[in-house]
PDB file of C-alpha atoms and ligand atoms in Angstrom:
ATOM      1  CA  MET A 963     -25.598  -2.037  17.613  1.00 38.00           C
ATOM      2  CA  PRO A 964     -27.724  -1.125  20.597  1.00 44.00           C
ATOM      3  CA  CYS A 965     -25.724   1.207  22.595  1.00 42.00           C
ATOM      4  CA  PHE A 966     -25.757  -0.779  25.635  1.00 40.00           C
ATOM      5  CA  TYR A 967     -23.501  -3.789  23.428  1.00 40.00           C
ATOM      6  CA  ARG A 968     -21.561  -1.274  22.341  1.00 43.00           C
ATOM      7  CA  CYS A 969     -20.863   0.944  25.370  1.00 42.00           C
ATOM      8  CA  ILE A 970     -19.806  -2.515  26.802  1.00 42.00           C
ATOM      9  CA  ARG A 971     -17.720  -3.487  24.070  1.00 43.00           C
ATOM     10  CA  SER A 972     -15.848  -0.301  24.749  1.00 43.00           C
ATOM     11  CA  LEU A 973     -15.322  -0.767  28.910  1.00 41.00           C
ATOM     12  CA  ILE A 974     -13.435  -4.282  28.047  1.00 43.00           C
ATOM     13  CA  TRP A 975     -11.500  -2.633  25.912  1.00 44.00           C
ATOM     14  CA  ARG A 976     -10.227   0.319  27.699  1.00 44.00           C
ATOM     15  CA  SER A 977     -10.253  -1.831  30.865  1.00 39.00           C
ATOM     16  CA  CYS A 978      -7.761  -4.330  29.793  1.00 41.00           C
ATOM     17  CA  SER A 979      -5.231  -2.043  29.144  1.00 41.00           C
ATOM     18  CA  SER A 980      -6.480  -1.235  26.109  1.00 44.00           C
ATOM     19  CA  THR A 981      -4.017  -3.688  24.162  1.00 45.00           C
ATOM     20  CA  THR A 982      -6.080  -7.317  24.746  1.00 48.00           C
ATOM     21  CA  PRO A 983      -9.763  -6.793  24.736  1.00 51.00           C
ATOM     22  CA  VAL A 984     -11.701  -9.597  26.645  1.00 51.00           C
ATOM     23  CA  LEU A 985     -14.173 -10.656  24.963  1.00 62.00           C
ATOM     24  CA  GLY A 986     -15.745 -13.458  27.152  1.00 73.00           C
ATOM     25  CA  SER A 987     -12.795 -15.949  28.335  1.00 81.00           C
ATOM     26  CA  MET A 988     -13.482 -18.915  26.757  1.00 84.00           C
ATOM     27  CA  SER A 989     -12.645 -16.871  23.318  1.00 90.00           C
ATOM     28  CA  GLU A 990      -9.865 -15.420  24.451  1.00 90.00           C
ATOM     29  CA  GLU A 991      -8.847 -19.213  25.684  1.00 93.00           C
ATOM     30  CA  ARG A 992      -9.301 -20.879  22.438  1.00 95.00           C
ATOM     31  CA  TRP A 993      -7.791 -17.912  20.408  1.00 95.00           C
ATOM     32  CA  THR A 994      -5.136 -18.256  22.372  1.00 95.00           C
ATOM     33  CA  ALA A 995      -4.692 -22.152  22.094  1.00 97.00           C
ATOM     34  CA  VAL A 996      -4.935 -22.101  18.542  1.00 97.00           C
ATOM     35  CA  ASP A 997      -2.356 -19.154  18.393  1.00 96.00           C
ATOM     36  CA  ARG A 998       0.485 -21.381  20.133  1.00 96.00           C
ATOM     37  CA  TYR A 999      -0.972 -24.922  17.746  1.00 97.00           C
ATOM     38  CA  ILE A1000       0.092 -22.198  14.718  1.00 97.00           C
ATOM     39  CA  VAL A1001       3.080 -21.292  16.249  1.00 96.00           C
ATOM     40  CA  GLU A1002       4.028 -24.511  16.824  1.00 96.00           C
ATOM     41  CA  THR A1003       3.283 -26.006  13.965  1.00 97.00           C
ATOM     42  CA  LEU A1004       3.568 -23.289  11.148  1.00 98.00           C
ATOM     43  CA  VAL A1005       5.607 -20.308  12.656  1.00 97.00           C
ATOM     44  CA  GLY A1006       8.444 -21.389  14.354  1.00 94.00           C
ATOM     45  CA  SER A1007      10.141 -19.017  16.758  1.00 88.00           C
ATOM     46  CA  ASP A1008      14.051 -18.184  17.768  1.00 92.00           C
ATOM     47  CA  PRO A1009      13.990 -18.851  21.844  1.00 92.00           C
ATOM     48  CA  ALA A1010      16.258 -16.182  22.523  1.00 89.00           C
ATOM     49  CA  VAL A1011      14.576 -13.736  21.084  1.00 92.00           C
ATOM     50  CA  GLU A1012      11.316 -15.173  22.059  1.00 92.00           C
ATOM     51  CA  THR A1013      13.031 -15.194  25.935  1.00 93.00           C
ATOM     52  CA  ALA A1014      14.065 -11.447  25.463  1.00 91.00           C
ATOM     53  CA  ILE A1015      10.441 -10.056  24.130  1.00 93.00           C
ATOM     54  CA  GLU A1016       9.279 -12.390  27.384  1.00 91.00           C
ATOM     55  CA  ALA A1017      11.384 -10.352  30.022  1.00 93.00           C
ATOM     56  CA  GLY A1018       9.946  -7.464  28.531  1.00 94.00           C
ATOM     57  CA  ARG A1019       6.370  -8.065  29.204  1.00 92.00           C
ATOM     58  CA  ALA A1020       7.568  -9.338  33.153  1.00 93.00           C
ATOM     59  CA  ALA A1021       9.397  -6.435  33.550  1.00 93.00           C
ATOM     60  CA  GLY A1022       6.086  -4.370  32.887  1.00 95.00           C
ATOM     61  CA  LEU A1023       6.648  -3.243  29.047  1.00 96.00           C
ATOM     62  CA  PRO A1024       3.317  -2.545  27.124  1.00 96.00           C
ATOM     63  CA  ALA A1025       2.255  -5.953  24.609  1.00 95.00           C
ATOM     64  CA  TYR A1026       2.808  -3.769  22.026  1.00 97.00           C
ATOM     65  CA  ASP A1027       4.982  -6.428  20.009  1.00 97.00           C
ATOM     66  CA  VAL A1028       3.347  -8.083  17.153  1.00 97.00           C
ATOM     67  CA  SER A1029       1.906 -11.629  17.985  1.00 96.00           C
ATOM     68  CA  PRO A1030       4.307 -14.350  16.051  1.00 97.00           C
ATOM     69  CA  ASN A1031       1.880 -15.186  13.379  1.00 97.00           C
ATOM     70  CA  GLU A1032       1.895 -11.547  12.597  1.00 97.00           C
ATOM     71  CA  GLY A1033       5.657 -11.673  12.801  1.00 97.00           C
ATOM     72  CA  LYS A1034       5.675 -14.261  10.449  1.00 98.00           C
ATOM     73  CA  LEU A1035       3.315 -12.548   7.856  1.00 98.00           C
ATOM     74  CA  LEU A1036       5.080  -9.142   8.053  1.00 98.00           C
ATOM     75  CA  PHE A1037       8.393 -11.530   6.954  1.00 98.00           C
ATOM     76  CA  LEU A1038       6.131 -13.534   4.061  1.00 98.00           C
ATOM     77  CA  LEU A1039       5.420 -10.237   3.137  1.00 98.00           C
ATOM     78  CA  ALA A1040       8.853  -9.302   2.838  1.00 98.00           C
ATOM     79  CA  ARG A1041       9.706 -12.402   0.747  1.00 98.00           C
ATOM     80  CA  ILE A1042       7.145 -12.647  -1.326  1.00 98.00           C
ATOM     81  CA  LEU A1043       8.075  -8.688  -2.334  1.00 98.00           C
ATOM     82  CA  GLY A1044      11.802  -9.740  -2.497  1.00 98.00           C
ATOM     83  CA  ALA A1045      11.900  -6.759  -0.365  1.00 99.00           C
ATOM     84  CA  ARG A1046      15.667  -5.046  -0.193  1.00 98.00           C
ATOM     85  CA  SER A1047      14.571  -1.843   1.856  1.00 98.00           C
ATOM     86  CA  ILE A1048      12.153  -2.214   4.222  1.00 99.00           C
ATOM     87  CA  LEU A1049      11.201   1.174   6.722  1.00 99.00           C
ATOM     88  CA  GLU A1050       9.667   0.598  10.282  1.00 98.00           C
ATOM     89  CA  ILE A1051       7.489   3.155  11.984  1.00 99.00           C
ATOM     90  CA  GLY A1052       7.745   2.105  15.646  1.00 98.00           C
ATOM     91  CA  THR A1053       9.823  -0.256  16.913  1.00 98.00           C
ATOM     92  CA  PHE A1054       9.043  -0.996  20.458  1.00 98.00           C
ATOM     93  CA  ALA A1055      11.872  -3.803  21.879  1.00 97.00           C
ATOM     94  CA  GLY A1056      12.302  -4.905  17.881  1.00 97.00           C
ATOM     95  CA  TYR A1057      10.165  -7.906  17.167  1.00 97.00           C
ATOM     96  CA  SER A1058       8.572  -7.266  14.037  1.00 98.00           C
ATOM     97  CA  ALA A1059      12.065  -5.259  13.003  1.00 98.00           C
ATOM     98  CA  ILE A1060      13.840  -8.998  13.835  1.00 97.00           C
ATOM     99  CA  TRP A1061      10.703 -10.957  11.851  1.00 98.00           C
ATOM    100  CA  LEU A1062      11.492  -8.096   8.525  1.00 98.00           C
ATOM    101  CA  ALA A1063      15.224  -7.928   8.658  1.00 98.00           C
ATOM    102  CA  ARG A1064      15.388 -12.108   8.758  1.00 97.00           C
ATOM    103  CA  ALA A1065      13.523 -11.945   5.217  1.00 98.00           C
ATOM    104  CA  LEU A1066      16.351  -9.109   3.828  1.00 98.00           C
ATOM    105  CA  PRO A1067      18.266 -10.130   1.410  1.00 98.00           C
ATOM    106  CA  PRO A1068      22.475 -10.039   1.691  1.00 98.00           C
ATOM    107  CA  GLY A1069      23.132  -6.185   1.655  1.00 98.00           C
ATOM    108  CA  GLY A1070      19.229  -5.369   2.338  1.00 98.00           C
ATOM    109  CA  ARG A1071      18.604  -2.457   5.071  1.00 98.00           C
ATOM    110  CA  LEU A1072      15.998  -1.801   7.205  1.00 98.00           C
ATOM    111  CA  ILE A1073      15.321   1.270   9.380  1.00 99.00           C
ATOM    112  CA  THR A1074      13.577   1.667  11.917  1.00 98.00           C
ATOM    113  CA  LEU A1075      11.732   4.488  13.978  1.00 99.00           C
ATOM    114  CA  GLU A1076      11.491   4.452  17.654  1.00 98.00           C
ATOM    115  CA  ALA A1077      10.526   7.741  19.708  1.00 98.00           C
ATOM    116  CA  ASP A1078      11.578   6.211  23.174  1.00 98.00           C
ATOM    117  CA  ALA A1079      15.247   6.160  23.658  1.00 98.00           C
ATOM    118  CA  GLY A1080      14.317   3.027  26.539  1.00 97.00           C
ATOM    119  CA  TYR A1081      12.719   1.112  23.917  1.00 98.00           C
ATOM    120  CA  ALA A1082      15.102   1.735  21.359  1.00 98.00           C
ATOM    121  CA  GLU A1083      18.022   0.469  23.726  1.00 97.00           C
ATOM    122  CA  ARG A1084      15.998  -2.855  24.190  1.00 97.00           C
ATOM    123  CA  ALA A1085      15.262  -3.147  20.337  1.00 97.00           C
ATOM    124  CA  ARG A1086      19.540  -2.758  19.598  1.00 98.00           C
ATOM    125  CA  ALA A1087      19.969  -5.205  22.288  1.00 97.00           C
ATOM    126  CA  ASN A1088      17.418  -7.352  21.113  1.00 97.00           C
ATOM    127  CA  LEU A1089      18.260  -7.153  17.042  1.00 97.00           C
ATOM    128  CA  VAL A1090      22.158  -8.291  18.578  1.00 97.00           C
ATOM    129  CA  LEU A1091      20.987 -10.985  20.264  1.00 96.00           C
ATOM    130  CA  ALA A1092      19.354 -12.140  16.841  1.00 96.00           C
ATOM    131  CA  GLY A1093      22.793 -11.397  15.156  1.00 96.00           C
ATOM    132  CA  LEU A1094      20.810  -8.955  12.452  1.00 97.00           C
ATOM    133  CA  ALA A1095      21.993  -5.379  14.336  1.00 97.00           C
ATOM    134  CA  GLY A1096      24.556  -5.162  10.490  1.00 98.00           C
ATOM    135  CA  ALA A1097      21.366  -5.082   8.796  1.00 98.00           C
ATOM    136  CA  VAL A1098      18.988  -2.430  10.736  1.00 98.00           C
ATOM    137  CA  GLU A1099      19.615   0.812  11.929  1.00 98.00           C
ATOM    138  CA  VAL A1100      17.024   1.845  14.570  1.00 98.00           C
ATOM    139  CA  ARG A1101      16.786   6.245  14.687  1.00 98.00           C
ATOM    140  CA  VAL A1102      15.088   7.432  17.834  1.00 98.00           C
ATOM    141  CA  GLY A1103      13.050  11.066  18.254  1.00 98.00           C
ATOM    142  CA  PRO A1104       9.287  11.232  17.333  1.00 98.00           C
ATOM    143  CA  ALA A1105       8.765   9.821  13.829  1.00 98.00           C
ATOM    144  CA  LEU A1106       6.665  12.812  12.519  1.00 98.00           C
ATOM    145  CA  GLU A1107      10.860  14.830  12.694  1.00 98.00           C
ATOM    146  CA  THR A1108      12.837  11.406  11.652  1.00 98.00           C
ATOM    147  CA  LEU A1109      10.652  10.730   8.654  1.00 98.00           C
ATOM    148  CA  PRO A1110      11.196  14.433   7.127  1.00 98.00           C
ATOM    149  CA  ARG A1111      15.057  13.803   7.669  1.00 98.00           C
ATOM    150  CA  LEU A1112      15.094  10.618   6.024  1.00 98.00           C
ATOM    151  CA  ALA A1113      13.547  11.734   3.316  1.00 98.00           C
ATOM    152  CA  ARG A1114      16.106  15.046   3.252  1.00 98.00           C
ATOM    153  CA  GLU A1115      18.506  12.430   3.529  1.00 98.00           C
ATOM    154  CA  GLY A1116      17.692  11.301   0.160  1.00 98.00           C
ATOM    155  CA  HIS A1117      16.199   7.649   1.859  1.00 98.00           C
ATOM    156  CA  GLY A1118      13.664   6.346   0.346  1.00 97.00           C
ATOM    157  CA  PRO A1119      11.684   4.577  -1.580  1.00 98.00           C
ATOM    158  CA  PHE A1120      11.174   1.450   0.199  1.00 98.00           C
ATOM    159  CA  ASP A1121       9.970  -1.862  -0.834  1.00 99.00           C
ATOM    160  CA  LEU A1122       7.821  -2.041   2.573  1.00 99.00           C
ATOM    161  CA  ILE A1123       6.605   0.114   4.974  1.00 99.00           C
ATOM    162  CA  PHE A1124       5.431  -1.183   8.424  1.00 99.00           C
ATOM    163  CA  ILE A1125       3.577   1.254  10.373  1.00 99.00           C
ATOM    164  CA  ASP A1126       2.986   0.650  14.000  1.00 98.00           C
ATOM    165  CA  ALA A1127       3.609   3.562  16.038  1.00 98.00           C
ATOM    166  CA  ASP A1128       1.387   5.776  17.743  1.00 98.00           C
ATOM    167  CA  LYS A1129      -2.081   5.563  16.287  1.00 98.00           C
ATOM    168  CA  ARG A1130      -3.489   8.854  16.840  1.00 98.00           C
ATOM    169  CA  ASN A1131      -0.385  10.259  14.506  1.00 98.00           C
ATOM    170  CA  ASN A1132      -1.208   7.342  11.832  1.00 99.00           C
ATOM    171  CA  PRO A1133      -2.723  10.336   8.752  1.00 99.00           C
ATOM    172  CA  GLY A1134       0.974  11.758   9.202  1.00 99.00           C
ATOM    173  CA  TYR A1135       3.083   8.489   9.030  1.00 99.00           C
ATOM    174  CA  LEU A1136       1.026   8.075   6.009  1.00 99.00           C
ATOM    175  CA  GLU A1137       1.652  10.903   4.323  1.00 98.00           C
ATOM    176  CA  TRP A1138       5.094  10.682   4.926  1.00 98.00           C
ATOM    177  CA  SER A1139       4.952   7.061   3.943  1.00 98.00           C
ATOM    178  CA  LEU A1140       3.447   8.012   0.468  1.00 98.00           C
ATOM    179  CA  ARG A1141       6.805  10.538   0.038  1.00 98.00           C
ATOM    180  CA  LEU A1142       9.147   7.220   0.560  1.00 98.00           C
ATOM    181  CA  SER A1143       7.153   5.295  -1.675  1.00 98.00           C
ATOM    182  CA  ARG A1144       6.706   3.794  -5.413  1.00 98.00           C
ATOM    183  CA  HIS A1145       4.635   2.515  -8.046  1.00 98.00           C
ATOM    184  CA  GLY A1146       5.042  -1.055  -5.944  1.00 98.00           C
ATOM    185  CA  THR A1147       5.874  -0.173  -2.232  1.00 98.00           C
ATOM    186  CA  LEU A1148       3.406  -2.269   0.280  1.00 99.00           C
ATOM    187  CA  ILE A1149       1.876  -0.575   3.317  1.00 99.00           C
ATOM    188  CA  VAL A1150       1.261  -2.727   6.312  1.00 99.00           C
ATOM    189  CA  ALA A1151      -0.835  -0.712   9.207  1.00 99.00           C
ATOM    190  CA  ASP A1152      -0.938  -2.716  12.578  1.00 98.00           C
ATOM    191  CA  ASN A1153      -3.819  -2.286  15.034  1.00 98.00           C
ATOM    192  CA  VAL A1154      -6.461  -0.507  12.788  1.00 98.00           C
ATOM    193  CA  VAL A1155      -9.435  -2.880  14.316  1.00 98.00           C
ATOM    194  CA  ARG A1156      -8.668  -1.730  18.315  1.00 98.00           C
ATOM    195  CA  GLY A1157     -11.696  -4.022  19.638  1.00 97.00           C
ATOM    196  CA  GLY A1158     -13.790  -3.513  17.521  1.00 97.00           C
ATOM    197  CA  GLN A1159     -13.955   1.113  17.983  1.00 98.00           C
ATOM    198  CA  VAL A1160     -12.900   1.545  14.636  1.00 98.00           C
ATOM    199  CA  ALA A1161     -16.463   1.335  13.532  1.00 98.00           C
ATOM    200  CA  GLU A1162     -17.498   4.015  15.722  1.00 98.00           C
ATOM    201  CA  PRO A1163     -18.403   7.435  14.059  1.00 98.00           C
ATOM    202  CA  ASP A1164     -18.116   8.892  17.493  1.00 98.00           C
ATOM    203  CA  ASN A1165     -15.924   7.160  19.698  1.00 98.00           C
ATOM    204  CA  ALA A1166     -13.711   9.606  21.254  1.00 98.00           C
ATOM    205  CA  ASP A1167     -10.402   7.400  21.877  1.00 98.00           C
ATOM    206  CA  PRO A1168      -7.605   9.957  19.704  1.00 98.00           C
ATOM    207  CA  ASP A1169      -5.955   6.286  18.662  1.00 98.00           C
ATOM    208  CA  VAL A1170      -9.535   4.992  17.256  1.00 98.00           C
ATOM    209  CA  GLN A1171      -9.707   8.584  14.974  1.00 98.00           C
ATOM    210  CA  GLY A1172      -6.574   8.226  14.059  1.00 98.00           C
ATOM    211  CA  VAL A1173      -7.025   5.096  12.448  1.00 98.00           C
ATOM    212  CA  ARG A1174     -10.285   6.335  10.997  1.00 98.00           C
ATOM    213  CA  ARG A1175      -8.916   9.109   9.582  1.00 98.00           C
ATOM    214  CA  PHE A1176      -5.991   6.862   8.239  1.00 98.00           C
ATOM    215  CA  ASN A1177      -8.809   4.959   6.349  1.00 98.00           C
ATOM    216  CA  GLU A1178     -10.399   7.718   4.877  1.00 98.00           C
ATOM    217  CA  MET A1179      -6.860   9.077   3.476  1.00 98.00           C
ATOM    218  CA  ILE A1180      -6.350   6.145   1.767  1.00 98.00           C
ATOM    219  CA  ALA A1181     -10.335   5.483   0.715  1.00 98.00           C
ATOM    220  CA  SER A1182      -9.512   8.619  -0.938  1.00 98.00           C
ATOM    221  CA  ASP A1183      -6.075   8.209  -2.685  1.00 98.00           C
ATOM    222  CA  PRO A1184      -6.417   7.514  -6.304  1.00 98.00           C
ATOM    223  CA  ARG A1185      -2.887   5.936  -5.800  1.00 98.00           C
ATOM    224  CA  LEU A1186      -3.537   3.973  -2.966  1.00 98.00           C
ATOM    225  CA  THR A1187      -5.750   0.213  -2.963  1.00 98.00           C
ATOM    226  CA  ALA A1188      -6.111  -1.380   0.489  1.00 98.00           C
ATOM    227  CA  THR A1189      -7.983  -4.092   2.811  1.00 98.00           C
ATOM    228  CA  ALA A1190      -8.104  -4.717   6.480  1.00 98.00           C
ATOM    229  CA  ILE A1191      -8.138  -7.718   7.990  1.00 98.00           C
ATOM    230  CA  GLN A1192      -9.760  -8.168  11.432  1.00 98.00           C
ATOM    231  CA  THR A1193      -7.496 -10.596  13.861  1.00 97.00           C
ATOM    232  CA  VAL A1194      -8.208 -12.780  17.074  1.00 96.00           C
ATOM    233  CA  GLY A1195      -5.238 -14.564  19.140  1.00 95.00           C
ATOM    234  CA  THR A1196      -2.967 -13.945  21.973  1.00 92.00           C
ATOM    235  CA  LYS A1197      -3.340 -10.356  21.509  1.00 94.00           C
ATOM    236  CA  GLY A1198      -7.348  -9.941  21.346  1.00 94.00           C
ATOM    237  CA  TRP A1199      -9.200  -8.890  18.813  1.00 96.00           C
ATOM    238  CA  ASP A1200      -7.580  -6.453  16.374  1.00 98.00           C
ATOM    239  CA  GLY A1201      -6.296  -6.199  12.860  1.00 98.00           C
ATOM    240  CA  PHE A1202      -4.001  -4.874  10.474  1.00 98.00           C
ATOM    241  CA  ALA A1203      -4.766  -2.767   7.015  1.00 98.00           C
ATOM    242  CA  LEU A1204      -2.653  -3.830   3.845  1.00 98.00           C
ATOM    243  CA  ILE A1205      -2.502  -0.655   1.494  1.00 99.00           C
ATOM    244  CA  PHE A1206      -0.798  -0.888  -2.290  1.00 98.00           C
ATOM    245  CA  VAL A1207       0.653   1.897  -3.678  1.00 98.00           C
ATOM    246  CA  THR A1208      -0.448   1.565  -7.575  1.00 97.00           C
ATOM    247  CA  ALA A1209       1.192   4.882  -9.085  1.00 86.00           C
ATOM    248  CA  GLY A1210       4.147   7.652  -7.618  1.00 71.00           C
TER     249      GLY A1210
HETATM  250  C1  DHB B 575      -1.600  -0.448  21.043  1.00 84.73           C
HETATM  251  C2  DHB B 575      -0.240  -0.375  19.965  1.00 84.73           C
HETATM  252  C3  DHB B 575       0.235  -1.604  19.459  1.00 84.73           C
HETATM  253  O1  DHB B 575       1.279  -1.636  18.379  1.00 84.73           O
HETATM  254  C4  DHB B 575      -0.224  -3.199  19.619  1.00 84.73           C
HETATM  255  O2  DHB B 575       0.212  -4.068  18.755  1.00 84.73           O
HETATM  256  C5  DHB B 575      -1.464  -3.370  20.188  1.00 84.73           C
HETATM  257  C6  DHB B 575      -2.025  -2.003  20.902  1.00 84.73           C
HETATM  258  C7  DHB B 575      -2.010   0.482  21.481  1.00 84.73           C
HETATM  259  O3  DHB B 575      -1.167   1.423  21.510  1.00 84.73           O
HETATM  260  O4  DHB B 575      -2.566  -0.121  22.334  1.00 84.73           O
HETATM  261 MG1   MG B 576       0.744  -3.304  16.972  1.00 84.73          MG
END
């Protein structure tokens, strides 16, 4: 791609709070309209939870929540797997945790890790609102500290792991996820496209480099088979990766 376009695209991605790349307002409007249509027709929603998440946005929190469509995808994946134990790295306000916990059978557990005590508090409140507090444990602290603790305590292997924290640490999160996995564990990683920046080898953003290193680790690990899917919608242009653990 000519440098001009690459530079403009990077500028657009960064100047729009990095979470909402605007690649032409008409596209953005249409993607949002289609997302709304999909949510209304297929996804469904819990008005109390949606209101709480909206309140967080209104209070100036970043737009780190997964879209409802992606939340429903996480729910479906957990159901398809019959997941009884789920690990989430990066709780934020608890929206994806709610989708994942709703998929658990009776007695199933979700452990979700959050570095920021304020976000964790908000997540606990949202989980109470959703009636799911009993199935979910929110652990506060940097995940590179709480993950080794989980392993020491004998947790795992988990059936499903969702990685959605600071992307620069994705390589470390992958290492610990693999220690907490078994043959048949599915790992899902959010935000792996980053407005297209993931395809730029020299991109200076440490989060882009974290995702690129993460992908290289996956590619070189014979236990893993994976793909990534690009998405457009209410959160702009991004994507997620699916990584299947085939041994361990
Ligand atoms: C970012 C993080 C997220 O988890 C997300 O869904 C969107 C953006 C970010 O760090 O920019
Ligand atoms: Mg995310």
